[in-house]
Every structure is written in structure tokens, then in C-alpha cells.
Amino acid sequence: VERDKDPVGRVVLEKGFEHLRDGLRSPGCCGRVMENRGLREVTLMSLSGEVRVPRRRYRCRECGEFRTPADALICCGSHRVTWALAKRVCQLGTLEHFPELEQLVADQHGVFLGHEEMRQLVHQVGQAAEADRLADVELWQQTPPPQRRWPEVDHHPRRVFVSCDGILYCTNEREPDPHHPGQNRLIGRQIRVGCVY
């Protein structure tokens, strides 16, 4: 079963991406429909390994800009990684350091991504999530207080857990050492995190 899982998963993904690609409309630019420039194949990393996906590229006749609309639906950001794999990497990234994360993803899913690529992926996803959160906060603040409504709760847990953690890390900044006059010491900073789940 384990041996057949990845080839079957790749076939299912390829067919799903093909169906998705064929359902997209031609994008517009400069007030006109963009010109179809044919299919261009790209290799994506998925939970089933590498998948080759042909997707349509379009070019604007006016300004010459190229677009590939399917990429926004099948790739996570600017990375050649499927959304499902990106979600797993982000989840595991909360548990492990990035150098160890490379081996953890390989052991759990049989997929090999470099730790630098995973670090960039997690940061890009985190920045997008933070931008969405800030947009929600701004909308909330612009709404007059009598009209504000808290979002409905999907699930009412019987128990709520709270965890707090912190880390002290060293910076390149220095300050005078009070115990050794005439010498400087490195300044440390703290990051504190609280989670409710």
C-alpha cells in the first residue's frame, strides 16, 4: 500500500490540476482579454512527491505582461509547493527548527525540501496571515462600536488550554558589563509567546 500510494496520489493530483486548469477563464489586462500562449509545464512538490503540471500562460498584447492564473490556485505563494504540503510544513515548523524540519518532513511524507526553502515558505505564509489579521483588525476598528459583532463560534470546547513560552536570544549589540569595568557584554533579547487552544 505504501509503495502504491505516491504514484496513485500523483495521478489523482495531475487529473485534478488538469480539470482545474481547463475550468479557468482567460484573464484580462489593459482592458482586453490576454492572448493564450500555450501550455508550460512546471514541477510541483506535493505530499505524493514531484508532480508535473502543464498550465496555460497568457500574454497581454498591449503591455507584454505574462500571467499564469492556475499558479495562484495550485501553488502556495511563489513556491512550487502544493497547498497541502505547505500546510504540513507550516504545522511542523511550529514544532521543529528548520534544519531538523527538513529530515522530519522527509521521514513523515517522503518529500525532500531544503530547510531554507521551508523557512521562506513559512515566513511568506505567516506574513500573509498577519496581513489578513491586520486587515480584520482595521475593519473592526472602523466599525462603530454599536455595530460590531463578534464572529460566531463554530465549536464550543469543553476545555481551553493556555500555554506560555519564551526564549532568550543573543544579539550583536553590546553594553558595558557592570561586573567587569572597561569591558562590554552582548545584549540578550526575549521573545514571549502565549497560545490559547
Coordinates of C-alpha atoms in Angstrom, one line a residue:
V1 CA 0.0 0.0 0.0
E2 CA 2.8 2.4 1.0
R3 CA 4.6 1.7 -2.3
D4 CA 1.5 2.4 -4.4
K5 CA 0.3 5.5 -2.5
D6 CA 2.6 8.0 -4.1
P7 CA 2.1 7.0 -7.8
V8 CA -1.7 6.9 -7.3
G9 CA -1.6 10.3 -5.5
R10 CA 0.4 11.8 -8.3
V11 CA -2.1 10.6 -10.9
V12 CA -5.0 12.0 -8.9
L13 CA -3.3 15.4 -8.5
E14 CA -2.4 15.6 -12.2
K15 CA -6.0 14.9 -13.2
G16 CA -7.3 17.3 -10.6
F17 CA -4.9 20.1 -11.7
E18 CA -5.9 19.4 -15.4
H19 CA -9.6 19.8 -14.5
L20 CA -8.8 23.0 -12.6
R21 CA -6.8 24.4 -15.4
D22 CA -9.5 23.7 -18.0
G23 CA -12.1 25.5 -15.8
L24 CA -10.2 28.8 -15.7
R25 CA -11.2 31.8 -17.9
S26 CA -8.7 33.8 -19.8
P27 CA -7.5 36.7 -17.7
G28 CA -7.7 40.3 -18.8
C29 CA -5.1 43.1 -18.9
C30 CA -5.2 46.7 -20.3
G31 CA -8.9 46.4 -21.0
R32 CA -8.6 43.3 -23.2
V33 CA -8.5 39.5 -22.9
M34 CA -5.0 38.2 -22.7
E35 CA -3.6 36.0 -25.5
N36 CA -3.2 32.3 -24.8
R37 CA 0.5 31.4 -25.2
G38 CA 0.0 27.6 -24.8
L39 CA 0.9 25.3 -22.0
R40 CA 4.0 25.5 -20.0
E41 CA 4.9 22.6 -17.6
V42 CA 6.1 23.1 -14.1
T43 CA 7.2 20.6 -11.5
L44 CA 5.5 20.9 -8.1
M45 CA 6.4 19.2 -4.9
S46 CA 3.3 17.6 -3.3
L47 CA 2.7 15.1 -0.4
S48 CA 3.0 12.4 -3.1
G49 CA 6.3 13.6 -4.4
E50 CA 7.0 15.6 -7.6
V51 CA 4.1 16.2 -9.9
R52 CA 4.5 17.7 -13.4
V53 CA 1.7 20.1 -14.1
P54 CA 1.1 21.8 -17.5
R55 CA -0.7 25.1 -17.1
R56 CA -1.7 27.9 -19.5
R57 CA 0.3 31.1 -19.8
Y58 CA -1.2 34.3 -21.1
R59 CA 0.4 37.4 -22.5
C60 CA -1.0 40.9 -22.8
R61 CA -0.9 42.2 -26.4
E62 CA -0.6 45.8 -25.1
C63 CA 2.0 45.8 -22.3
G64 CA 3.6 42.4 -22.8
E65 CA 2.9 41.1 -19.2
F66 CA 2.7 37.3 -18.7
R67 CA 0.3 35.7 -16.3
T68 CA -0.3 32.1 -15.3
P69 CA -3.6 32.1 -13.4
A70 CA -3.5 28.5 -12.3
D71 CA -0.4 29.1 -10.2
A72 CA -2.4 31.0 -7.6
L73 CA -4.7 28.0 -7.2
I74 CA -2.2 25.2 -7.2
C75 CA 0.9 26.7 -5.7
C76 CA 1.4 28.2 -2.3
G77 CA 2.6 31.8 -2.9
S78 CA 5.7 32.0 -5.1
H79 CA 6.8 28.5 -4.1
R80 CA 6.5 25.4 -6.3
V81 CA 4.7 23.5 -3.5
T82 CA 1.1 22.4 -3.3
W83 CA -1.1 24.0 -0.6
A84 CA -1.5 20.6 1.3
L85 CA 2.3 20.2 1.6
A86 CA 2.7 23.9 2.5
K87 CA 0.2 23.4 5.3
R88 CA 2.1 20.4 6.7
V89 CA 5.4 22.2 6.6
C90 CA 3.9 25.2 8.4
Q91 CA 2.4 22.9 11.1
L92 CA 5.6 21.0 11.6
G93 CA 7.5 24.3 11.5
T94 CA 5.9 25.3 14.8
L95 CA 7.4 22.2 16.4
E96 CA 10.9 21.9 15.0
H97 CA 13.8 24.1 14.0
F98 CA 14.2 24.5 10.2
P99 CA 17.4 22.4 9.9
E100 CA 15.7 19.4 11.6
L101 CA 12.4 20.1 9.8
E102 CA 14.0 19.0 6.5
Q103 CA 14.5 15.5 7.9
L104 CA 11.2 15.4 9.7
V105 CA 9.2 16.2 6.5
A106 CA 11.2 13.6 4.6
D107 CA 10.6 10.9 7.3
Q108 CA 6.9 11.6 7.6
H109 CA 6.0 12.3 4.0
G110 CA 8.8 11.0 1.8
V111 CA 9.3 14.5 0.4
F112 CA 12.6 16.4 0.3
L113 CA 12.6 20.2 0.6
G114 CA 15.6 22.2 1.7
H115 CA 15.4 23.9 5.1
E116 CA 15.9 27.3 3.5
E117 CA 13.0 26.8 1.1
M118 CA 10.8 25.7 4.0
R119 CA 11.9 28.7 6.1
Q120 CA 11.0 31.1 3.3
L121 CA 7.7 29.3 2.8
V122 CA 6.7 29.5 6.4
H123 CA 7.6 33.2 6.6
Q124 CA 5.7 34.0 3.4
V125 CA 2.6 32.2 4.7
G126 CA 3.0 33.9 8.1
Q127 CA 3.3 37.3 6.6
A128 CA 0.1 36.8 4.5
A129 CA -1.7 35.5 7.6
E130 CA -0.6 38.6 9.6
A131 CA -1.7 40.9 6.8
D132 CA -5.1 39.3 6.8
R133 CA -5.3 39.6 10.6
L134 CA -4.3 43.3 10.5
A135 CA -6.9 43.9 7.8
D136 CA -9.6 42.3 10.0
V137 CA -8.5 44.4 13.0
E138 CA -8.6 47.6 10.8
L139 CA -12.1 46.8 9.6
W140 CA -13.1 46.1 13.2
Q141 CA -11.7 49.4 14.4
Q142 CA -13.5 51.3 11.6
T143 CA -16.9 49.8 12.5
P144 CA -18.8 51.9 15.0
P145 CA -19.0 50.1 18.4
P146 CA -22.8 49.5 18.4
Q147 CA -22.5 47.8 15.0
R148 CA -19.6 45.5 16.0
R149 CA -20.5 41.8 16.1
W150 CA -18.2 39.1 17.3
P151 CA -17.7 36.2 14.9
E152 CA -19.9 33.1 15.6
V153 CA -18.1 30.3 17.3
D154 CA -18.0 27.1 15.2
H155 CA -17.2 24.8 18.1
H156 CA -17.7 25.3 21.8
P157 CA -14.8 23.4 23.6
R158 CA -15.3 21.9 27.0
R159 CA -11.8 22.8 27.9
V160 CA -9.4 25.6 26.9
F161 CA -5.7 25.3 27.2
V162 CA -3.3 28.1 27.7
S163 CA 0.5 27.8 27.1
C164 CA 3.2 30.4 27.6
D165 CA 6.8 30.1 26.4
G166 CA 9.7 32.3 26.0
I167 CA 13.2 32.3 24.6
L168 CA 16.3 34.4 25.3
Y169 CA 18.5 35.1 22.2
C170 CA 21.7 36.9 21.8
T171 CA 22.1 40.0 19.6
N172 CA 25.1 41.7 18.1
E173 CA 24.5 44.7 20.3
R174 CA 26.8 45.4 23.2
E175 CA 26.5 47.2 26.5
P176 CA 29.0 48.0 29.3
D177 CA 29.5 45.0 31.6
P178 CA 28.7 46.1 35.3
H179 CA 30.8 43.2 36.7
H180 CA 33.9 43.8 34.5
P181 CA 34.5 47.6 34.2
G182 CA 36.0 48.6 30.8
Q183 CA 34.5 45.5 29.1
N184 CA 31.4 45.1 27.0
R185 CA 28.9 42.2 27.0
L186 CA 26.4 41.1 24.4
I187 CA 22.8 42.2 25.0
G188 CA 20.1 39.5 25.0
R189 CA 16.5 39.9 24.0
Q190 CA 13.4 37.9 24.9
I191 CA 10.6 36.7 22.8
R192 CA 7.5 35.7 24.7
V193 CA 4.6 33.8 23.2
G194 CA 1.2 32.9 24.6
C195 CA -1.2 30.5 22.9
V196 CA -4.8 29.6 23.7
Y197 CA -6.2 26.5 22.1

